[in-house]
Amino acid sequence: MNKKTYVAFLILLSIIKVINSQEKQPNILWILTDDQRYDSVKTFNKALTGNEMSKLGYIESPQVDKLADMGTTFINTYCQATGCAPSRASMHYGRYPFRSGVYEFEYHNNKAEHCKPSLPEQMANIGYQTMHVGKLGFRIKTLDANGKTIPYSVYETDIDFKKLGTDGFTDWGKAWFHSLDGEKFDKPIKNLEYFVTPQGEFEYASSELEKLRPQYKGSSKKTIEKYDLLRHYNPNTKMSNNKGMIISGVSSQPAGKTRDGYYTFFFKEYLNNTNKDFKAGSRTFKGVDPSKPLFAHIGFDFPHTPVLPPADFRERFQKHIYKIPIVTKKELNAMPEQLKRQVKSKYTNHLSDEDKQKMIQDYYAFCAYGDQLVGEATEAFINYSETNNRPWMIVYVCGDHGWKLNEHGAISKFTPWELDSHNPIIIVSSDKKKFPAGKIATDFTEFVDIAPTVISAAGANLESETFNYLDGFDLAKVASEEIPTRDYIIGESHAVTGPRAYIRTKEYVFSIKIRPHKKRGQDLDWALSASYEDLDPALYHTTLDPDEINNLAFEKPYEKIAKRMKDKLISIVLGDNRVEVNWGKKANGTTIYRSNFSPGAHNYKLTF
């Protein structure tokens, strides 16, 4: 073969490879973080405010910023529920809470007549191998032939975080312990908190353990001091040795050896051990099969409590001074009772300025550490995909919801405020026509869009009857502006606040109480006849009041706007094919309660 023929042969071979690659289903990686504020990412701040840094101060996010440069950022994405489990259910099902019947932290079964396959199950149906590592928070079960609830896994390979923790592949954990030091307990200790040292030793923090095992007396106090732990406590209670979420501290492990570090490590082990077994603690898993397309999901824990960044990250961020959000009595007095309930439960305005600084510093340090892990995971995924000549796509979701850092006087989530519900998405793809590099899409998008986007990218036809239950849109069509702009987004949360729904436009956010209790299937139409005052309304003019402090729900000039948003919200979440199920403590409920007095109300159109 002469030189010209050889060159022509190489060119032909490369063309064939490209054609084959284009015909293949892409590998897809879905990354989800936990309790992460959008302002922890420079790209998001730049797009929203023009400044890279948070309004509170210094942040780092080089790896996520890199993803944004490589792909398309959906900057105005909002979650469907500001609590972990219902938010993750909306993503896994591609359905709003009022369509799935999952509103809180209830376990639910998949045998109810309205249930549909989850996203990983649909991906398996269209030829994908599916795997998950880390936190899942999708609290699904199934029923056996006798109607008894039994465990159920929606991923073929599931490297869950609890077992990794008790195997020692973590820095911190909580678990039920039935025995310790070779001795059984009369009753198991529930949620025994432990820390793992670099030497693999377990250190415990439990007043209950100290009472049962004299050798552990004083261990909680030693642990608090060793890891400089700051726990949340309410103004009228004393801080105990082992109660209250950890909102500041230092990890017992170096970077890479924390819970999240091991998620990335075992994800890479899965990719590196092609068609081979590998160990993840006490369990054995089969590595990836390159002959099949891959749908992988990493559920990172950061920056969810306990907020424990590795020492080097913590030290770096302690050099920066942050602006501490302040809440006034005027704001507190004007808050709806439901939102005030959440603020009271996780009030932080009573903390010292020093403690608030540490809380904020460690939160952003934890986000920065997580950013590094996201970079490692995505790099490994891209290398694996390109080595195996397969197209690929990454879906990065910044938090299952957000987190307050003393805004409105509290920490935690569960409210419709911007910081709890605004969670941008980045999609990076080897197909730059679908998701152009560096593009920022400003239309409203929602978490229910994730499932249809992934399913469509896998080659399935969203127009088929199989997928007609999906509530969201294909984000590729949002990026290309093929679908009309949404006028609003909607959501609903029940945890802590009690049942409350919200609707947000580009100028306003409005929320109301939709039920006086949490009894599923009862008083579904309560909000239709309740007085405006009983609805406990909140209205914020976000273009004039971006921090959502001044509640205008009872202000005369905003009366028509509030009424329009109220009517629209009630028609959608209560009247457009609402589903409720009394799942029960054993998650075996299957009786469906429906409310459908306003079918088609959810049309994304809202004018004033």
mmCIF file of C-alpha atoms in Angstrom, residues 127-461:
data_model
loop_
_atom_site.group_PDB
_atom_site.id
_atom_site.type_symbol
_atom_site.label_atom_id
_atom_site.label_comp_id
_atom_site.label_asym_id
_atom_site.label_seq_id
_atom_site.Cartn_x
_atom_site.Cartn_y
_atom_site.Cartn_z
ATOM 1 C CA GLY A 127 -30.936 -0.709 26.124
ATOM 2 C CA TYR A 128 -28.842 1.038 28.777
ATOM 3 C CA GLN A 129 -26.868 -0.406 31.646
ATOM 4 C CA THR A 130 -27.577 1.712 34.705
ATOM 5 C CA MET A 131 -25.502 2.453 37.793
ATOM 6 C CA HIS A 132 -25.661 4.713 40.810
ATOM 7 C CA VAL A 133 -23.155 5.595 43.475
ATOM 8 C CA GLY A 134 -23.647 7.761 46.569
ATOM 9 C CA LYS A 135 -26.830 9.251 47.969
ATOM 10 C CA LEU A 136 -30.076 8.364 46.211
ATOM 11 C CA GLY A 137 -32.882 9.755 48.384
ATOM 12 C CA PHE A 138 -35.490 8.226 46.069
ATOM 13 C CA ARG A 139 -37.508 6.351 48.651
ATOM 14 C CA ILE A 140 -39.175 3.759 46.462
ATOM 15 C CA LYS A 141 -40.256 0.239 47.391
ATOM 16 C CA THR A 142 -42.416 -2.416 45.776
ATOM 17 C CA LEU A 143 -45.068 -4.882 46.931
ATOM 18 C CA ASP A 144 -44.849 -8.653 46.832
ATOM 19 C CA ALA A 145 -47.724 -10.965 45.852
ATOM 20 C CA ASN A 146 -49.207 -10.597 49.335
ATOM 21 C CA GLY A 147 -49.119 -6.808 49.259
ATOM 22 C CA LYS A 148 -46.173 -6.638 51.654
ATOM 23 C CA THR A 149 -43.613 -3.868 51.168
ATOM 24 C CA ILE A 150 -40.189 -5.128 50.105
ATOM 25 C CA PRO A 151 -36.986 -3.329 48.988
ATOM 26 C CA TYR A 152 -36.666 -2.314 45.369
ATOM 27 C CA SER A 153 -33.709 -0.997 43.392
ATOM 28 C CA VAL A 154 -34.189 1.076 40.259
ATOM 29 C CA TYR A 155 -30.496 0.908 39.268
ATOM 30 C CA GLU A 156 -28.884 -2.321 38.089
ATOM 31 C CA THR A 157 -25.660 -1.453 39.921
ATOM 32 C CA ASP A 158 -26.227 0.510 43.119
ATOM 33 C CA ILE A 159 -23.252 1.413 45.311
ATOM 34 C CA ASP A 160 -25.207 3.049 48.107
ATOM 35 C CA PHE A 161 -23.681 5.395 50.651
ATOM 36 C CA LYS A 162 -24.878 3.732 53.865
ATOM 37 C CA LYS A 163 -23.010 0.481 53.337
ATOM 38 C CA LEU A 164 -19.859 2.296 52.266
ATOM 39 C CA GLY A 165 -20.023 4.238 55.524
ATOM 40 C CA THR A 166 -20.323 1.238 57.831
ATOM 41 C CA ASP A 167 -17.479 -0.371 55.880
ATOM 42 C CA GLY A 168 -15.326 2.622 56.845
ATOM 43 C CA PHE A 169 -15.171 4.285 53.426
ATOM 44 C CA THR A 170 -16.138 7.691 54.739
ATOM 45 C CA ASP A 171 -15.197 10.417 57.172
ATOM 46 C CA TRP A 172 -18.596 10.624 58.896
ATOM 47 C CA GLY A 173 -21.701 8.520 59.155
ATOM 48 C CA LYS A 174 -24.833 7.599 61.065
ATOM 49 C CA ALA A 175 -26.167 4.076 61.327
ATOM 50 C CA TRP A 176 -28.059 1.627 63.508
ATOM 51 C CA PHE A 177 -25.629 -0.371 65.613
ATOM 52 C CA HIS A 178 -26.806 -3.694 67.070
ATOM 53 C CA SER A 179 -23.453 -4.454 68.655
ATOM 54 C CA LEU A 180 -20.080 -2.874 69.361
ATOM 55 C CA ASP A 181 -16.745 -4.258 70.529
ATOM 56 C CA GLY A 182 -18.158 -7.754 70.081
ATOM 57 C CA GLU A 183 -21.010 -7.147 72.524
ATOM 58 C CA LYS A 184 -24.662 -6.918 71.499
ATOM 59 C CA PHE A 185 -26.952 -4.183 72.752
ATOM 60 C CA ASP A 186 -30.284 -5.091 74.340
ATOM 61 C CA LYS A 187 -31.803 -2.617 71.883
ATOM 62 C CA PRO A 188 -30.004 -1.260 68.817
ATOM 63 C CA ILE A 189 -28.701 2.289 69.012
ATOM 64 C CA LYS A 190 -30.468 4.289 66.326
ATOM 65 C CA ASN A 191 -28.473 6.756 64.217
ATOM 66 C CA LEU A 192 -25.239 6.347 66.123
ATOM 67 C CA GLU A 193 -22.951 9.086 64.828
ATOM 68 C CA TYR A 194 -19.375 8.130 64.032
ATOM 69 C CA PHE A 195 -16.213 9.530 62.490
ATOM 70 C CA VAL A 196 -13.541 7.485 60.695
ATOM 71 C CA THR A 197 -9.876 8.411 61.080
ATOM 72 C CA PRO A 198 -7.197 8.044 58.366
ATOM 73 C CA GLN A 199 -6.083 4.929 60.249
ATOM 74 C CA GLY A 200 -9.538 3.400 59.848
ATOM 75 C CA GLU A 201 -10.522 3.791 63.484
ATOM 76 C CA PHE A 202 -14.132 4.630 64.407
ATOM 77 C CA GLU A 203 -14.801 7.463 66.838
ATOM 78 C CA TYR A 204 -18.326 7.797 68.251
ATOM 79 C CA ALA A 205 -20.479 10.710 69.393
ATOM 80 C CA SER A 206 -23.485 9.467 71.340
ATOM 81 C CA SER A 207 -24.743 10.166 74.850
ATOM 82 C CA GLU A 208 -26.704 6.918 74.622
ATOM 83 C CA LEU A 209 -23.521 4.978 73.888
ATOM 84 C CA GLU A 210 -21.755 6.679 76.787
ATOM 85 C CA LYS A 211 -24.467 5.432 79.164
ATOM 86 C CA LEU A 212 -24.282 1.860 77.834
ATOM 87 C CA ARG A 213 -20.509 1.575 77.524
ATOM 88 C CA PRO A 214 -18.523 3.274 80.324
ATOM 89 C CA GLN A 215 -15.337 3.157 78.256
ATOM 90 C CA TYR A 216 -16.871 5.715 75.902
ATOM 91 C CA LYS A 217 -17.690 8.241 78.623
ATOM 92 C CA GLY A 218 -16.677 11.735 77.487
ATOM 93 C CA SER A 219 -16.151 10.614 73.871
ATOM 94 C CA SER A 220 -18.734 13.041 72.464
ATOM 95 C CA LYS A 221 -17.036 16.042 74.033
ATOM 96 C CA LYS A 222 -13.638 14.882 72.745
ATOM 97 C CA THR A 223 -15.049 14.464 69.238
ATOM 98 C CA ILE A 224 -16.629 17.936 69.266
ATOM 99 C CA GLU A 225 -13.318 19.496 70.276
ATOM 100 C CA LYS A 226 -11.185 17.412 67.906
ATOM 101 C CA TYR A 227 -13.208 18.291 64.827
ATOM 102 C CA ASP A 228 -14.234 21.779 65.994
ATOM 103 C CA LEU A 229 -17.916 20.938 65.553
ATOM 104 C CA LEU A 230 -20.617 23.589 65.613
ATOM 105 C CA ARG A 231 -24.100 22.118 65.854
ATOM 106 C CA HIS A 232 -27.331 23.913 65.202
ATOM 107 C CA TYR A 233 -29.431 24.653 68.243
ATOM 108 C CA ASN A 234 -32.491 26.764 68.891
ATOM 109 C CA PRO A 235 -32.314 29.957 70.970
ATOM 110 C CA ASN A 236 -34.165 28.482 73.935
ATOM 111 C CA THR A 237 -32.201 25.234 74.158
ATOM 112 C CA LYS A 238 -28.675 24.347 75.160
ATOM 113 C CA MET A 239 -26.289 22.792 72.678
ATOM 114 C CA SER A 240 -25.900 19.112 73.604
ATOM 115 C CA ASN A 241 -22.906 16.913 72.903
ATOM 116 C CA ASN A 242 -24.412 14.971 70.048
ATOM 117 C CA LYS A 243 -27.681 16.554 68.950
ATOM 118 C CA GLY A 244 -28.320 19.114 66.274
ATOM 119 C CA MET A 245 -27.050 19.104 62.707
ATOM 120 C CA ILE A 246 -23.357 19.878 62.224
ATOM 121 C CA ILE A 247 -23.172 23.207 60.411
ATOM 122 C CA SER A 248 -19.413 23.763 60.779
ATOM 123 C CA GLY A 249 -16.355 21.622 61.410
ATOM 124 C CA VAL A 250 -13.422 19.862 59.789
ATOM 125 C CA SER A 251 -13.394 16.437 58.172
ATOM 126 C CA SER A 252 -11.668 13.565 59.950
ATOM 127 C CA GLN A 253 -10.199 12.554 56.582
ATOM 128 C CA PRO A 254 -8.051 14.270 53.947
ATOM 129 C CA ALA A 255 -9.465 15.270 50.569
ATOM 130 C CA GLY A 256 -10.406 12.221 48.513
ATOM 131 C CA LYS A 257 -11.093 10.016 51.538
ATOM 132 C CA THR A 258 -14.416 11.569 52.596
ATOM 133 C CA ARG A 259 -17.866 10.193 51.758
ATOM 134 C CA ASP A 260 -17.955 12.160 48.524
ATOM 135 C CA GLY A 261 -14.340 11.338 47.764
ATOM 136 C CA TYR A 262 -15.151 7.652 47.820
ATOM 137 C CA TYR A 263 -18.163 8.167 45.549
ATOM 138 C CA THR A 264 -15.833 9.538 42.899
ATOM 139 C CA PHE A 265 -13.270 6.809 43.604
ATOM 140 C CA PHE A 266 -15.746 3.960 43.184
ATOM 141 C CA PHE A 267 -17.295 5.559 40.109
ATOM 142 C CA LYS A 268 -13.845 5.521 38.537
ATOM 143 C CA GLU A 269 -13.356 1.925 39.710
ATOM 144 C CA TYR A 270 -16.580 1.005 37.929
ATOM 145 C CA LEU A 271 -15.303 2.583 34.703
ATOM 146 C CA ASN A 272 -11.796 1.144 34.980
ATOM 147 C CA ASN A 273 -12.830 -2.458 35.668
ATOM 148 C CA THR A 274 -14.531 -3.173 32.369
ATOM 149 C CA ASN A 275 -16.388 -6.489 32.528
ATOM 150 C CA LYS A 276 -14.480 -7.376 35.693
ATOM 151 C CA ASP A 277 -15.433 -7.656 39.342
ATOM 152 C CA PHE A 278 -14.187 -5.045 41.794
ATOM 153 C CA LYS A 279 -14.555 -4.582 45.526
ATOM 154 C CA ALA A 280 -16.358 -1.665 47.167
ATOM 155 C CA GLY A 281 -15.877 -2.335 50.837
ATOM 156 C CA SER A 282 -17.513 -5.628 51.812
ATOM 157 C CA ARG A 283 -19.360 -5.925 48.499
ATOM 158 C CA THR A 284 -18.375 -6.968 44.998
ATOM 159 C CA PHE A 285 -19.673 -5.268 41.863
ATOM 160 C CA LYS A 286 -19.288 -5.863 38.139
ATOM 161 C CA GLY A 287 -17.544 -3.121 36.185
ATOM 162 C CA VAL A 288 -18.963 -1.397 33.132
ATOM 163 C CA ASP A 289 -19.647 -3.209 29.853
ATOM 164 C CA PRO A 290 -18.307 -0.997 27.023
ATOM 165 C CA SER A 291 -20.513 -2.767 24.464
ATOM 166 C CA LYS A 292 -23.594 -1.152 26.027
ATOM 167 C CA PRO A 293 -24.479 2.494 26.514
ATOM 168 C CA LEU A 294 -24.165 3.679 30.110
ATOM 169 C CA PHE A 295 -26.528 5.743 32.234
ATOM 170 C CA ALA A 296 -24.713 6.626 35.449
ATOM 171 C CA HIS A 297 -25.873 8.725 38.397
ATOM 172 C CA ILE A 298 -23.617 10.148 41.113
ATOM 173 C CA GLY A 299 -25.452 11.486 44.135
ATOM 174 C CA PHE A 300 -22.963 13.630 46.025
ATOM 175 C CA ASP A 301 -23.673 14.483 49.676
ATOM 176 C CA PHE A 302 -21.841 17.817 49.729
ATOM 177 C CA PRO A 303 -22.597 20.431 50.983
ATOM 178 C CA HIS A 304 -25.398 18.794 53.016
ATOM 179 C CA THR A 305 -24.830 18.658 56.742
ATOM 180 C CA PRO A 306 -22.582 17.624 58.361
ATOM 181 C CA VAL A 307 -20.613 20.474 56.802
ATOM 182 C CA LEU A 308 -17.101 19.030 57.149
ATOM 183 C CA PRO A 309 -14.667 20.247 54.488
ATOM 184 C CA PRO A 310 -11.178 18.686 54.451
ATOM 185 C CA ALA A 311 -8.609 20.595 56.502
ATOM 186 C CA ASP A 312 -6.756 22.180 53.572
ATOM 187 C CA PHE A 313 -9.964 23.570 52.045
ATOM 188 C CA ARG A 314 -11.176 24.764 55.417
ATOM 189 C CA GLU A 315 -7.935 26.572 56.174
ATOM 190 C CA ARG A 316 -7.992 28.364 52.823
ATOM 191 C CA PHE A 317 -11.550 29.615 53.230
ATOM 192 C CA GLN A 318 -11.041 30.751 56.805
ATOM 193 C CA LYS A 319 -8.830 33.496 55.390
ATOM 194 C CA HIS A 320 -11.903 35.155 53.862
ATOM 195 C CA ILE A 321 -14.424 37.274 55.719
ATOM 196 C CA TYR A 322 -18.040 36.965 54.624
ATOM 197 C CA LYS A 323 -20.976 39.313 54.770
ATOM 198 C CA ILE A 324 -23.483 37.864 57.223
ATOM 199 C CA PRO A 325 -27.149 38.127 56.145
ATOM 200 C CA ILE A 326 -29.339 39.930 58.660
ATOM 201 C CA VAL A 327 -33.021 39.464 59.396
ATOM 202 C CA THR A 328 -35.093 42.245 60.903
ATOM 203 C CA LYS A 329 -38.111 42.090 63.216
ATOM 204 C CA LYS A 330 -40.114 43.770 60.468
ATOM 205 C CA GLU A 331 -39.366 40.931 58.057
ATOM 206 C CA LEU A 332 -40.114 38.266 60.655
ATOM 207 C CA ASN A 333 -43.419 39.883 61.571
ATOM 208 C CA ALA A 334 -44.531 40.031 57.930
ATOM 209 C CA MET A 335 -43.668 36.399 57.203
ATOM 210 C CA PRO A 336 -46.503 33.943 56.586
ATOM 211 C CA GLU A 337 -46.921 31.539 59.491
ATOM 212 C CA GLN A 338 -45.831 28.523 57.444
ATOM 213 C CA LEU A 339 -42.544 30.135 56.431
ATOM 214 C CA LYS A 340 -42.059 31.435 59.949
ATOM 215 C CA ARG A 341 -42.414 27.838 61.142
ATOM 216 C CA GLN A 342 -39.385 26.784 59.116
ATOM 217 C CA VAL A 343 -37.400 29.814 60.260
ATOM 218 C CA LYS A 344 -38.157 29.041 63.905
ATOM 219 C CA SER A 345 -37.173 25.393 63.509
ATOM 220 C CA LYS A 346 -33.757 26.259 62.061
ATOM 221 C CA TYR A 347 -33.221 29.751 63.446
ATOM 222 C CA THR A 348 -29.596 30.932 63.345
ATOM 223 C CA ASN A 349 -29.763 34.663 63.917
ATOM 224 C CA HIS A 350 -28.986 34.060 67.607
ATOM 225 C CA LEU A 351 -25.579 32.576 66.799
ATOM 226 C CA SER A 352 -22.520 34.710 67.464
ATOM 227 C CA ASP A 353 -20.942 36.503 64.501
ATOM 228 C CA GLU A 354 -17.930 34.239 64.919
ATOM 229 C CA ASP A 355 -20.083 31.118 64.601
ATOM 230 C CA LYS A 356 -21.958 32.542 61.624
ATOM 231 C CA GLN A 357 -18.635 33.261 59.902
ATOM 232 C CA LYS A 358 -17.471 29.684 60.450
ATOM 233 C CA MET A 359 -20.815 28.358 59.204
ATOM 234 C CA ILE A 360 -20.527 30.337 55.954
ATOM 235 C CA GLN A 361 -16.804 29.731 55.456
ATOM 236 C CA ASP A 362 -17.135 25.982 55.876
ATOM 237 C CA TYR A 363 -20.187 25.783 53.620
ATOM 238 C CA TYR A 364 -18.391 27.416 50.692
ATOM 239 C CA ALA A 365 -15.208 25.453 51.441
ATOM 240 C CA PHE A 366 -17.252 22.257 51.252
ATOM 241 C CA CYS A 367 -18.706 23.357 47.908
ATOM 242 C CA ALA A 368 -15.200 24.064 46.593
ATOM 243 C CA TYR A 369 -14.027 20.609 47.640
ATOM 244 C CA GLY A 370 -17.051 19.053 45.952
ATOM 245 C CA ASP A 371 -16.279 21.021 42.806
ATOM 246 C CA GLN A 372 -12.913 19.258 42.640
ATOM 247 C CA LEU A 373 -14.617 15.858 42.861
ATOM 248 C CA VAL A 374 -17.084 16.806 40.112
ATOM 249 C CA GLY A 375 -14.083 17.596 37.914
ATOM 250 C CA GLU A 376 -12.466 14.223 38.604
ATOM 251 C CA ALA A 377 -15.669 12.310 37.881
ATOM 252 C CA THR A 378 -16.521 14.134 34.649
ATOM 253 C CA GLU A 379 -12.970 13.834 33.334
ATOM 254 C CA ALA A 380 -12.981 10.079 33.945
ATOM 255 C CA PHE A 381 -16.395 9.756 32.281
ATOM 256 C CA ILE A 382 -15.391 11.711 29.171
ATOM 257 C CA ASN A 383 -12.140 9.744 28.842
ATOM 258 C CA TYR A 384 -14.008 6.459 29.161
ATOM 259 C CA SER A 385 -16.600 7.466 26.557
ATOM 260 C CA GLU A 386 -14.076 8.759 24.028
ATOM 261 C CA THR A 387 -11.753 5.799 24.527
ATOM 262 C CA ASN A 388 -14.678 3.553 23.622
ATOM 263 C CA ASN A 389 -15.707 5.755 20.694
ATOM 264 C CA ARG A 390 -19.126 6.537 22.057
ATOM 265 C CA PRO A 391 -20.861 9.947 22.188
ATOM 266 C CA TRP A 392 -21.595 11.268 25.648
ATOM 267 C CA MET A 393 -23.621 13.726 27.692
ATOM 268 C CA ILE A 394 -23.253 15.127 31.223
ATOM 269 C CA VAL A 395 -26.193 16.536 33.185
ATOM 270 C CA TYR A 396 -24.950 18.542 36.168
ATOM 271 C CA VAL A 397 -27.602 19.679 38.662
ATOM 272 C CA CYS A 398 -26.544 22.209 41.299
ATOM 273 C CA GLY A 399 -28.365 20.873 44.350
ATOM 274 C CA ASP A 400 -31.633 19.003 44.804
ATOM 275 C CA HIS A 401 -32.650 22.390 46.272
ATOM 276 C CA GLY A 402 -30.788 25.264 47.882
ATOM 277 C CA TRP A 403 -29.809 26.321 51.400
ATOM 278 C CA LYS A 404 -30.019 29.425 53.543
ATOM 279 C CA LEU A 405 -27.027 30.854 55.410
ATOM 280 C CA ASN A 406 -28.921 33.067 57.852
ATOM 281 C CA GLU A 407 -31.003 34.671 55.106
ATOM 282 C CA HIS A 408 -34.471 35.227 56.582
ATOM 283 C CA GLY A 409 -32.850 34.383 59.931
ATOM 284 C CA ALA A 410 -32.356 30.653 59.344
ATOM 285 C CA ILE A 411 -30.498 27.817 57.701
ATOM 286 C CA SER A 412 -31.907 24.781 55.899
ATOM 287 C CA LYS A 413 -34.480 24.624 53.092
ATOM 288 C CA PHE A 414 -38.219 23.772 52.697
ATOM 289 C CA THR A 415 -39.389 27.274 51.665
ATOM 290 C CA PRO A 416 -40.269 28.783 48.247
ATOM 291 C CA TRP A 417 -37.692 31.561 48.647
ATOM 292 C CA GLU A 418 -35.157 31.975 45.857
ATOM 293 C CA LEU A 419 -32.224 30.536 47.801
ATOM 294 C CA ASP A 420 -34.134 27.326 48.487
ATOM 295 C CA SER A 421 -35.612 26.731 45.053
ATOM 296 C CA HIS A 422 -33.250 28.114 42.370
ATOM 297 C CA ASN A 423 -30.936 25.361 41.089
ATOM 298 C CA PRO A 424 -29.322 25.820 37.655
ATOM 299 C CA ILE A 425 -28.472 22.909 35.380
ATOM 300 C CA ILE A 426 -25.528 22.522 32.991
ATOM 301 C CA ILE A 427 -25.605 20.055 30.103
ATOM 302 C CA VAL A 428 -22.393 19.206 28.302
ATOM 303 C CA SER A 429 -22.543 16.996 25.248
ATOM 304 C CA SER A 430 -20.239 15.695 22.555
ATOM 305 C CA ASP A 431 -23.040 16.893 20.258
ATOM 306 C CA LYS A 432 -22.422 20.658 20.309
ATOM 307 C CA LYS A 433 -25.358 21.294 17.988
ATOM 308 C CA LYS A 434 -27.795 20.176 20.663
ATOM 309 C CA PHE A 435 -26.031 21.821 23.578
ATOM 310 C CA PRO A 436 -23.717 24.578 22.315
ATOM 311 C CA ALA A 437 -20.575 25.378 24.277
ATOM 312 C CA GLY A 438 -20.790 28.477 26.453
ATOM 313 C CA LYS A 439 -24.497 29.065 25.808
ATOM 314 C CA ILE A 440 -26.670 30.414 28.611
ATOM 315 C CA ALA A 441 -30.380 29.665 28.253
ATOM 316 C CA THR A 442 -32.478 32.148 30.225
ATOM 317 C CA ASP A 443 -35.952 30.631 29.784
ATOM 318 C CA PHE A 444 -37.556 29.057 32.827
ATOM 319 C CA THR A 445 -36.719 25.365 33.193
ATOM 320 C CA GLU A 446 -37.632 22.838 35.880
ATOM 321 C CA PHE A 447 -36.382 19.615 37.444
ATOM 322 C CA VAL A 448 -39.150 17.687 35.672
ATOM 323 C CA ASP A 449 -37.243 18.454 32.447
ATOM 324 C CA ILE A 450 -34.343 16.163 33.391
ATOM 325 C CA ALA A 451 -36.045 12.823 32.658
ATOM 326 C CA PRO A 452 -37.393 13.737 29.192
ATOM 327 C CA THR A 453 -34.040 15.311 28.270
ATOM 328 C CA VAL A 454 -32.106 12.157 29.147
ATOM 329 C CA ILE A 455 -34.640 9.811 27.551
ATOM 330 C CA SER A 456 -34.671 11.852 24.345
ATOM 331 C CA ALA A 457 -30.867 11.958 24.194
ATOM 332 C CA ALA A 458 -30.891 8.170 24.480
ATOM 333 C CA GLY A 459 -32.815 8.027 21.203
ATOM 334 C CA ALA A 460 -36.359 7.408 22.445
ATOM 335 C CA ASN A 461 -39.348 9.151 20.905
#
